[in-house]
mmCIF file of C-alpha atoms and ligand atoms in Angstrom:
data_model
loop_
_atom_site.group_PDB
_atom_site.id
_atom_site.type_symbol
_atom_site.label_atom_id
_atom_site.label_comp_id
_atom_site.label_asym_id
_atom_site.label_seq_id
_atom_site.Cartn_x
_atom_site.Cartn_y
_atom_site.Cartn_z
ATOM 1 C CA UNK A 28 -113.414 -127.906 -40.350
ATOM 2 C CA UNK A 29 -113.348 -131.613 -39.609
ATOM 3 C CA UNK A 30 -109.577 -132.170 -41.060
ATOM 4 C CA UNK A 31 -108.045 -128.797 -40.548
ATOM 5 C CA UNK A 32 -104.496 -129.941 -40.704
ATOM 6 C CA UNK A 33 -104.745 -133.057 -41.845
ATOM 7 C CA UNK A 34 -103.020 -134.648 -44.666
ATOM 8 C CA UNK A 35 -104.413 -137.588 -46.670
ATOM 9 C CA UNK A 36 -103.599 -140.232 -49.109
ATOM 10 C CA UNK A 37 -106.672 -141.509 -51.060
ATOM 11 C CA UNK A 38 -106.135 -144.245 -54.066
ATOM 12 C CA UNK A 39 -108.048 -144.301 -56.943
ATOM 13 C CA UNK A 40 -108.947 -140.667 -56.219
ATOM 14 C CA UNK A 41 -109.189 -139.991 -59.941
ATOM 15 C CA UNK A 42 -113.016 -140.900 -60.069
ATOM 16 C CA UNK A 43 -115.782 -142.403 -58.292
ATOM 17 C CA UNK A 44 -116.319 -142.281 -54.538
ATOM 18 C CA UNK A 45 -112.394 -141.754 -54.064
ATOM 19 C CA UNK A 46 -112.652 -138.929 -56.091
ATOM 20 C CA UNK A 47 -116.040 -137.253 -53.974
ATOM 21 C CA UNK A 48 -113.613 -138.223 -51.057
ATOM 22 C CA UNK A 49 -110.833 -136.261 -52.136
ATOM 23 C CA UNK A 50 -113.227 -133.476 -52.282
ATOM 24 C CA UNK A 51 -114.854 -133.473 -49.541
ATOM 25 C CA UNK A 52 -111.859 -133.877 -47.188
ATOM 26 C CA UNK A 53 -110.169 -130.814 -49.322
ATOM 27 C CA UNK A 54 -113.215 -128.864 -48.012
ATOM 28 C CA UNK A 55 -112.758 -129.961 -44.393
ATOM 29 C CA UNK A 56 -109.249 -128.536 -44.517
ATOM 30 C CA UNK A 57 -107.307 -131.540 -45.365
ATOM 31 C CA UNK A 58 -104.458 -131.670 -47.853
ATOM 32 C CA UNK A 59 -104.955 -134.330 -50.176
ATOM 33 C CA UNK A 60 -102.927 -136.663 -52.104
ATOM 34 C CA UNK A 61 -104.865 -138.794 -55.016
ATOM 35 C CA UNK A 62 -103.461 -141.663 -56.257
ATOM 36 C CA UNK A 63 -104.617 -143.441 -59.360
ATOM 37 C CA UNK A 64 -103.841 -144.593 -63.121
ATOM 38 C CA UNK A 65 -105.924 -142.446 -64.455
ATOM 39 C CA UNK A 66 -103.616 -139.880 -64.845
ATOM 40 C CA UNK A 67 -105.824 -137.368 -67.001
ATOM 41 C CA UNK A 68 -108.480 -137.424 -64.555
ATOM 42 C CA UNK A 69 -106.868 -137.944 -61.330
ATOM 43 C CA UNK A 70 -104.956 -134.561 -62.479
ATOM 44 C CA UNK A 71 -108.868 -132.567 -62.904
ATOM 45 C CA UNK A 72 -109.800 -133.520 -59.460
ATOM 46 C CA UNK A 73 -106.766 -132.015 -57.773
ATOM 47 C CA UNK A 74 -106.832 -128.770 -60.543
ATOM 48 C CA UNK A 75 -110.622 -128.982 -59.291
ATOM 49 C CA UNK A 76 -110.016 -129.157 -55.412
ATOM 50 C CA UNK A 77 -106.945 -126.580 -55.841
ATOM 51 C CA UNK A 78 -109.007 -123.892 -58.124
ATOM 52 C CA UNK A 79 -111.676 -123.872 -55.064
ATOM 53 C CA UNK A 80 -109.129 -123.095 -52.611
ATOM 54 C CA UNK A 81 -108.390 -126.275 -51.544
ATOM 55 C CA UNK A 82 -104.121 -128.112 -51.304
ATOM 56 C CA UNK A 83 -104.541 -131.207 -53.621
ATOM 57 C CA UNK A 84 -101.562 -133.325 -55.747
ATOM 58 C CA UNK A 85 -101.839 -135.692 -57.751
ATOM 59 C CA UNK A 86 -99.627 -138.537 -58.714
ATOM 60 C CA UNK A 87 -99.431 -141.604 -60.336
ATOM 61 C CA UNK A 88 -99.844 -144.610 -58.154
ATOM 62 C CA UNK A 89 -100.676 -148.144 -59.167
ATOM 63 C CA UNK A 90 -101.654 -150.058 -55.955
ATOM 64 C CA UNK A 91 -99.784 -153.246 -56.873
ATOM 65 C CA UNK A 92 -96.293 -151.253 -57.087
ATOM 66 C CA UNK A 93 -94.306 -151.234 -53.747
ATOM 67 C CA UNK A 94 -92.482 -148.363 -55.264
ATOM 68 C CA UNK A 95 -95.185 -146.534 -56.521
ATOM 69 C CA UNK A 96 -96.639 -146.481 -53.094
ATOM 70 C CA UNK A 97 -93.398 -145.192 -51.886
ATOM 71 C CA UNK A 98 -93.022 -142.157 -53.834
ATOM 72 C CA UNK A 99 -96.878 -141.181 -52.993
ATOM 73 C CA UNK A 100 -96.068 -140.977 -49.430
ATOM 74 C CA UNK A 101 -92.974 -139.353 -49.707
ATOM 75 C CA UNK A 102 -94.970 -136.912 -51.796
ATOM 76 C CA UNK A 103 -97.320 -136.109 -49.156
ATOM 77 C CA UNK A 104 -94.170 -135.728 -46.737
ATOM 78 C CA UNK A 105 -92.248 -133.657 -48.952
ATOM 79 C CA UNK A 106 -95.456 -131.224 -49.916
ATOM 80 C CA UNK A 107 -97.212 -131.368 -47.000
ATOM 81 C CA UNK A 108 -94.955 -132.696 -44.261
ATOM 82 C CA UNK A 109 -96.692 -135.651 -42.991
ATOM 83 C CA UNK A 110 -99.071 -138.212 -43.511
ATOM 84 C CA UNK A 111 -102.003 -138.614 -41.353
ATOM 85 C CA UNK A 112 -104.718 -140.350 -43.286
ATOM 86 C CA UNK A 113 -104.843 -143.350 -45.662
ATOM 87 C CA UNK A 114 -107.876 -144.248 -47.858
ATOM 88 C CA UNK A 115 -107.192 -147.616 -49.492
ATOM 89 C CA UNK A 116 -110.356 -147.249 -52.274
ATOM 90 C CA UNK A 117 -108.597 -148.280 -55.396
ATOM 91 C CA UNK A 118 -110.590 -151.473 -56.246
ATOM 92 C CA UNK A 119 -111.850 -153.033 -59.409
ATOM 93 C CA UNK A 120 -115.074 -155.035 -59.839
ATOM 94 C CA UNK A 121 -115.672 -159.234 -60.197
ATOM 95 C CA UNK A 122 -115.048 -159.935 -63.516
ATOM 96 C CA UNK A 123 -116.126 -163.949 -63.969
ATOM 97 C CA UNK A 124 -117.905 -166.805 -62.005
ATOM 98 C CA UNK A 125 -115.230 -170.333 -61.004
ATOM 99 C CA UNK A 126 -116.210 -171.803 -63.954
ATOM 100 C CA UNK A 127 -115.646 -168.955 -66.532
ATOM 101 C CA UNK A 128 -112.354 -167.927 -64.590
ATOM 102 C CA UNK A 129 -109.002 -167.957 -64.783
ATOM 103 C CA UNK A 130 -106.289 -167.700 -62.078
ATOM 104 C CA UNK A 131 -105.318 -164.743 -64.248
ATOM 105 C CA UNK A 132 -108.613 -163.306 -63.565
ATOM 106 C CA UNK A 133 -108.300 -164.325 -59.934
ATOM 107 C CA UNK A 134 -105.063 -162.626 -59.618
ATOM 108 C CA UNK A 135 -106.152 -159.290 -61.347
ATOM 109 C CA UNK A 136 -108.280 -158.598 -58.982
ATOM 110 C CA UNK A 137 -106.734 -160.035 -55.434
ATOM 111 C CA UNK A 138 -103.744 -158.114 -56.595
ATOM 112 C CA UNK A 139 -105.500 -154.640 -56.391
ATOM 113 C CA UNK A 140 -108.432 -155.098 -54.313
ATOM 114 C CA UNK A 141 -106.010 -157.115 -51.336
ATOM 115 C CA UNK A 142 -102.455 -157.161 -52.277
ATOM 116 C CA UNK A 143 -103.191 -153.697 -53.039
ATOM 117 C CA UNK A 144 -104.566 -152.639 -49.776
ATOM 118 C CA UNK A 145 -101.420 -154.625 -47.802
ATOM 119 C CA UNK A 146 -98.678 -152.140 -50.178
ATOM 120 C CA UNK A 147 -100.537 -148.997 -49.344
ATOM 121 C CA UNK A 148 -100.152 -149.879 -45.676
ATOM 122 C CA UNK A 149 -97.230 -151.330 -45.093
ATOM 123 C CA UNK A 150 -95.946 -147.852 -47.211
ATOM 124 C CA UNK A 151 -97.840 -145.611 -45.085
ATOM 125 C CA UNK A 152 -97.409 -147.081 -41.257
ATOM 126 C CA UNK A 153 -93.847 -145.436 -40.836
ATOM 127 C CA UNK A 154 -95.119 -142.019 -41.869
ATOM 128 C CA UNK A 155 -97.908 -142.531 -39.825
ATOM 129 C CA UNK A 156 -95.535 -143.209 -37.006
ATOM 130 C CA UNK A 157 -93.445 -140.407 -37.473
ATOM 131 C CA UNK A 158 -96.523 -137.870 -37.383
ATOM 132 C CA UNK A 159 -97.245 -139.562 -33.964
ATOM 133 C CA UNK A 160 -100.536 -141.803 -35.315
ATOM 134 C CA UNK A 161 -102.756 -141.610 -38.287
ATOM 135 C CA UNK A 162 -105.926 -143.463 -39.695
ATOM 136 C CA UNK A 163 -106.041 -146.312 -42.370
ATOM 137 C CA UNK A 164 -109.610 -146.490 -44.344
ATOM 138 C CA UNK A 165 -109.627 -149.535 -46.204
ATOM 139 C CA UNK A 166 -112.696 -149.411 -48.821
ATOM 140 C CA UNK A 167 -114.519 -153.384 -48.552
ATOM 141 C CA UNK A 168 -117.972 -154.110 -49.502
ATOM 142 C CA UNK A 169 -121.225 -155.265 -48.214
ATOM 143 C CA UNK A 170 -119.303 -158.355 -50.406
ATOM 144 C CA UNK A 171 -116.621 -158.434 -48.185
ATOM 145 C CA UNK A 172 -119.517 -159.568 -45.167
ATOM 146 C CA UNK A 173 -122.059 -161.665 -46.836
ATOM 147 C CA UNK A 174 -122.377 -163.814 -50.380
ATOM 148 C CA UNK A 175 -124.640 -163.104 -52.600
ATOM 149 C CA UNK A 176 -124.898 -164.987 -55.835
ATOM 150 C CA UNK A 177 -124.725 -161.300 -57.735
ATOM 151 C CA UNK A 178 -121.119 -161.093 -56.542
ATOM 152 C CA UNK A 179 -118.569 -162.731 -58.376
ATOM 153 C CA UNK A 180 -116.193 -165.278 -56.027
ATOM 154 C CA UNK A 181 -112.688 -163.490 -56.520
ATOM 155 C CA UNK A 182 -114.247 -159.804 -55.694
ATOM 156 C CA UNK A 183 -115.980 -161.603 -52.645
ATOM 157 C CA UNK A 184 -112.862 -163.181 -51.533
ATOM 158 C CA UNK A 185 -110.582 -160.187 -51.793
ATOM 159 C CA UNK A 186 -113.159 -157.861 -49.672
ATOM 160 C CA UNK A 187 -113.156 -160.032 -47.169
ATOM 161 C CA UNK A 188 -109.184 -160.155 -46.959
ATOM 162 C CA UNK A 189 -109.092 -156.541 -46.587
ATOM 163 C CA UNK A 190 -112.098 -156.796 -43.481
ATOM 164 C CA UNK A 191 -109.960 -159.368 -41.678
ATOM 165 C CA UNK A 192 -106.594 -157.397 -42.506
ATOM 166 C CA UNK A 193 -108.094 -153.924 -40.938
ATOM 167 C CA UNK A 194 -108.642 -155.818 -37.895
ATOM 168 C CA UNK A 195 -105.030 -157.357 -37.670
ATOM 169 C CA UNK A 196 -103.648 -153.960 -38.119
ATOM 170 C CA UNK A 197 -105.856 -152.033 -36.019
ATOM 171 C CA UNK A 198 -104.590 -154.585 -33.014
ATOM 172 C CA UNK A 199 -101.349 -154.496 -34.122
ATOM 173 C CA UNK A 200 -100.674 -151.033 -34.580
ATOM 174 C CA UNK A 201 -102.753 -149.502 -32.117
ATOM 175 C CA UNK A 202 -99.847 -149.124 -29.453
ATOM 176 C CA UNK A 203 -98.516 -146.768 -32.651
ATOM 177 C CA UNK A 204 -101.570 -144.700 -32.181
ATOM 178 C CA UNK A 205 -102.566 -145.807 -35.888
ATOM 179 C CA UNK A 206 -106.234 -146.767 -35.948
ATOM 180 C CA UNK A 207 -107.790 -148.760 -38.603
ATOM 181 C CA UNK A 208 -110.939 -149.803 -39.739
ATOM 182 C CA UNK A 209 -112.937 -150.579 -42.790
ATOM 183 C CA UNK A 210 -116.316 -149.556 -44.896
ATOM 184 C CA UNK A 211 -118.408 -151.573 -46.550
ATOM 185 C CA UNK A 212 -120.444 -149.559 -48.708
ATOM 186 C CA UNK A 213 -123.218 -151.747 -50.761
ATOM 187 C CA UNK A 214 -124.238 -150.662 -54.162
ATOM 188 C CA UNK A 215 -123.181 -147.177 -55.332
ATOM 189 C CA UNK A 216 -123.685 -145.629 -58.113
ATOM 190 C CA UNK A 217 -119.959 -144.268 -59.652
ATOM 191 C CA UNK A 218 -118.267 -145.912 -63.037
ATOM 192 C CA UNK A 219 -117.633 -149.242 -61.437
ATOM 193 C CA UNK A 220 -121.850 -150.200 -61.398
ATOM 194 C CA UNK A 221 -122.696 -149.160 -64.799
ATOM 195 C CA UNK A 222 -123.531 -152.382 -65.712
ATOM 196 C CA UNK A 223 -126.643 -152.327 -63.247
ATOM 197 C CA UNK A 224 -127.654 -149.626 -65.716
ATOM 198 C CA UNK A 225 -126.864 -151.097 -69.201
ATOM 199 C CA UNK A 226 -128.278 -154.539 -67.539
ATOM 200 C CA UNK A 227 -132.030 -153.908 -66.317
ATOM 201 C CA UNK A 228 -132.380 -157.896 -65.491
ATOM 202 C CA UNK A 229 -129.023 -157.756 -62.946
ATOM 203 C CA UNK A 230 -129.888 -154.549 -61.914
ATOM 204 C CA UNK A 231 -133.060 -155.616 -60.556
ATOM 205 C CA UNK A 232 -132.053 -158.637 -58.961
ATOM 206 C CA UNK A 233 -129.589 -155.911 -56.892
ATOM 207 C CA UNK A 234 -132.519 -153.230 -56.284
ATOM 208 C CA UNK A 235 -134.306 -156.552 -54.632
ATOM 209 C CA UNK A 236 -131.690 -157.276 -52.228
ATOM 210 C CA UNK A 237 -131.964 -153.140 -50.836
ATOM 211 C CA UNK A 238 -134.811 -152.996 -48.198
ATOM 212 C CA UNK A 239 -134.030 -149.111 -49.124
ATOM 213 C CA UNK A 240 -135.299 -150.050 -52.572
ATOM 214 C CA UNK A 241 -132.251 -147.804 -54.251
ATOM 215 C CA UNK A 242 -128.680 -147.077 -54.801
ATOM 216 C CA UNK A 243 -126.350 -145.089 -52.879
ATOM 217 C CA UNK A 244 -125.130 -141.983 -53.953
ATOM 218 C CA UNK A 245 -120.428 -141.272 -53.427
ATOM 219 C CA UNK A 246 -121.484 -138.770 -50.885
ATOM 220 C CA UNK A 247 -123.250 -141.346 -48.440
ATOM 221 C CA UNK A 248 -120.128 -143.193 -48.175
ATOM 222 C CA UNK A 249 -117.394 -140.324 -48.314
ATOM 223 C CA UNK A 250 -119.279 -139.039 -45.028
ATOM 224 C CA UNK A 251 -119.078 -142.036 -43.594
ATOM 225 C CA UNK A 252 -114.731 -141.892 -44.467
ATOM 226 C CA UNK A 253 -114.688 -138.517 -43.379
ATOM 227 C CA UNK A 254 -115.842 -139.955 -39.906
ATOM 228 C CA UNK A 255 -113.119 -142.488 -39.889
ATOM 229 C CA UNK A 256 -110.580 -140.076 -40.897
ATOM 230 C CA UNK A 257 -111.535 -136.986 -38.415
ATOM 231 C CA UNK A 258 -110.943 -137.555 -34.858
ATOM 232 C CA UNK A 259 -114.386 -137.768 -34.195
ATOM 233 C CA UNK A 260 -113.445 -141.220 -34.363
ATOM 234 C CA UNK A 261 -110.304 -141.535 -31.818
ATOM 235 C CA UNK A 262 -111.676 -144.385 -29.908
ATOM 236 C CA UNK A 263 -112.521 -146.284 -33.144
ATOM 237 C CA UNK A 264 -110.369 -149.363 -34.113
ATOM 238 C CA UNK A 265 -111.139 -152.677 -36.355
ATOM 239 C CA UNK A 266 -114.612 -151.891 -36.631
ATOM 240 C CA UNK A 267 -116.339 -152.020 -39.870
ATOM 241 C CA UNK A 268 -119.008 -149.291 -40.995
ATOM 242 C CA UNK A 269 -121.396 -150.476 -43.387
ATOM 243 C CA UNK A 270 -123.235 -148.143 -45.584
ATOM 244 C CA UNK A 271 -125.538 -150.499 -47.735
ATOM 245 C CA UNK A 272 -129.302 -149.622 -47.483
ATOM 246 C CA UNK A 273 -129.571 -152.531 -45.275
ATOM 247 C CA UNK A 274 -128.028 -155.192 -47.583
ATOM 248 C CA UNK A 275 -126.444 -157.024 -44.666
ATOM 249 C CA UNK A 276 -129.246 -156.461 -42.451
ATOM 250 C CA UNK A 277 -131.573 -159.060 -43.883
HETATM 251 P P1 NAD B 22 -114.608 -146.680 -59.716
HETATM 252 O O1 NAD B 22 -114.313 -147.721 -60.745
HETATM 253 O O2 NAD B 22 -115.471 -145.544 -60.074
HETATM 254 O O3 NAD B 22 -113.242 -146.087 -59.114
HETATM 255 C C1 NAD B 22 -112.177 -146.923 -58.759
HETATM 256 C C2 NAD B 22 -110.889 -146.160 -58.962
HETATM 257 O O4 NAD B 22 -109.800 -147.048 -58.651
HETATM 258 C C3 NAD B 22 -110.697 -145.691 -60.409
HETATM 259 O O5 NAD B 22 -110.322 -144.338 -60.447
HETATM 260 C C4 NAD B 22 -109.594 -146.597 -60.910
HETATM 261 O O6 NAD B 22 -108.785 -146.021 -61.916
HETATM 262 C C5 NAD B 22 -108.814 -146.869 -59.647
HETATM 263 N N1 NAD B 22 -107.966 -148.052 -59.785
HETATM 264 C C6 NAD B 22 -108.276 -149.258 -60.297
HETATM 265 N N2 NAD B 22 -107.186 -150.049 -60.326
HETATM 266 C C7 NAD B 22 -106.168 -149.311 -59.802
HETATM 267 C C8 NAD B 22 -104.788 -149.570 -59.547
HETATM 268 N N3 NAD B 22 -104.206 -150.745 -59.882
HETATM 269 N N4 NAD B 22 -104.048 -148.596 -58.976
HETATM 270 C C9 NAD B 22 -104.605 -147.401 -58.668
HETATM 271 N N5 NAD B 22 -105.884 -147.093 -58.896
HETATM 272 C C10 NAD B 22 -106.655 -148.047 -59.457
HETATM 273 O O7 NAD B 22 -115.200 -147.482 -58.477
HETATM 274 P P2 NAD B 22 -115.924 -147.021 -57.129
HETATM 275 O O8 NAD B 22 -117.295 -147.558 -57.191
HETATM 276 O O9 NAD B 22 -115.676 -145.594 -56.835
HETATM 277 O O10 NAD B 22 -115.123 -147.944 -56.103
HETATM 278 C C11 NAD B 22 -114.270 -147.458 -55.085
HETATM 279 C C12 NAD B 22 -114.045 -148.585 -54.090
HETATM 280 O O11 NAD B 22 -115.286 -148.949 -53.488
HETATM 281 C C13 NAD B 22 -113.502 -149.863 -54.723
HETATM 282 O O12 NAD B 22 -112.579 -150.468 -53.846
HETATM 283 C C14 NAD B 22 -114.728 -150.726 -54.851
HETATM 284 O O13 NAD B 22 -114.434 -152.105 -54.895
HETATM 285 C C15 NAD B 22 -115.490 -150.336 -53.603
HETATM 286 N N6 NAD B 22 -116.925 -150.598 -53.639
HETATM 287 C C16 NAD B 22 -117.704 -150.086 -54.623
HETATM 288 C C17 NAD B 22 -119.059 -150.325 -54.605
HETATM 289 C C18 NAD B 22 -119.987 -149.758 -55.640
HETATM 290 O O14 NAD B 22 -121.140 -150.187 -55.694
HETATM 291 N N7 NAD B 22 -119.579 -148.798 -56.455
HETATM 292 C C19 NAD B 22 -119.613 -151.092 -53.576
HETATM 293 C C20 NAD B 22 -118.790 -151.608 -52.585
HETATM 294 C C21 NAD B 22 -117.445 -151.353 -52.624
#
């Protein structure tokens, strides 16, 4: 078991990759904590991961809450006495081009795709500290490394925040034994890329930019986290794993 005795924190756990995440590191032995606002369905993965054996809770957690953040942690503390692990995945997609958007737009999304990231870690270094280390995952995008006139300018902008921001905190936090480092999966197909399915035109003009020639699947990421979050990875700080088919090869 890759996490026996771990315990992990993953937002927007509820669906998605964070959800196939929450999974899989219940069936390496992890406990798991998901975070999310969807409470109905964040509540079936853990009654999911917990009816095959597994030591999942859920709670309610919106990333742009300082307190919300708070009582998460403290909920994997109290449950399962520590926090090792935090997956910052809770994102939302682009929403408008600059000349369709407003700062209201802009905001929405820099508050939970960056600001968002920032909360959970600022909320989850003195845990870390207190179990003696831990690993932060924070979820990017092959957006958050290259533009690409698919990707909408606010979404771009706030994945690259959180690539830059793993790399502060892996330097300054590595004398806490608190790695940190970031993924950058390309296109995947969960709730959040529907629209390459409902539009045919903008889903081709994504398929083109693959030299794979398809979508990823959850799983080909979550192994990827998994990695990041064992200690398979103990040596590994401020590095960035992309998973993208070779988007940001070309
Ligand atoms: P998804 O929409 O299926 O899941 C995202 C989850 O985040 C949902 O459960 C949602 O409720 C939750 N969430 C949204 N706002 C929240 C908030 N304020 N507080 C707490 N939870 C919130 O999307 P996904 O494709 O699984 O995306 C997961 C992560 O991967 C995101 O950060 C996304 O930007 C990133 N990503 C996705 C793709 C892709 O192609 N799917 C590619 C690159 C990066």
């Amino acid at each position: 078991m890759r996490l026996k005795g771990k315990v992990a924190l993953i937002s927007g756990g509820a669906r998605g990759m964070g959800a196939v995440e929450a999974k899989l590191f219940a069936s390496e032995g992890a406990s798991v904590v998901i975070g999310d606002i969807l409470q109905d369905e964040g509540r079936q993965v853990a009654a999911d991961i917990n009816a095959d054996g597994g030591n999942a809770r859920f709670i309610k957690l919106d990333v742009t809450r300082e307190d919300d953040w708070q009582a998460a942690v403290d909920l994997a503390v109290s449950d399962f006495g520590k926090l090792d692990v935090l997956v910052n995945n809770a994102g939302i997609g682009g929403t408008h081009f600059l000349g369709d958007m407003s700062k209201k737009a802009w905001d929405a999304i820099m508050d939970v795709n960056s600001t968002g990231v920032y909360l959970g870690t600022v909320a989850a270094i003195p845990a870390m500290r207190q179990a003696g280390g831990g690993s932060i995952i924070n979820i990017s995008s092959q957006l958050g490394i290259v533009g690409a006139d698919t990707g909408h300018p606010a979404y771009q902008a706030s994945k690259g925040s959180v690539r830059i921001f793993t790399k502060s905190i892996a330097i300054h936090h590595a004398g806490d034994n608190i790695r940190c480092n970031s993924v950058h999966p390309g296109p995947i197909e969960t709730p959040m890329t529907q629209n390459m399915n409902d539009n045919k035109e903008f889903g081709q003009r994504m398929l083109s930019k693959i030299p794979m020639g398809r979508v990823g699947q959850p799983e080909e990421v979550a192994y990827g986290v998994l990695y990041l979050a064992s200690d398979e990875s103990s040596y590994v700080t401020g590095s960035e794993l992309v998973i993208d088919g070779g988007w940001v090869a070309q």
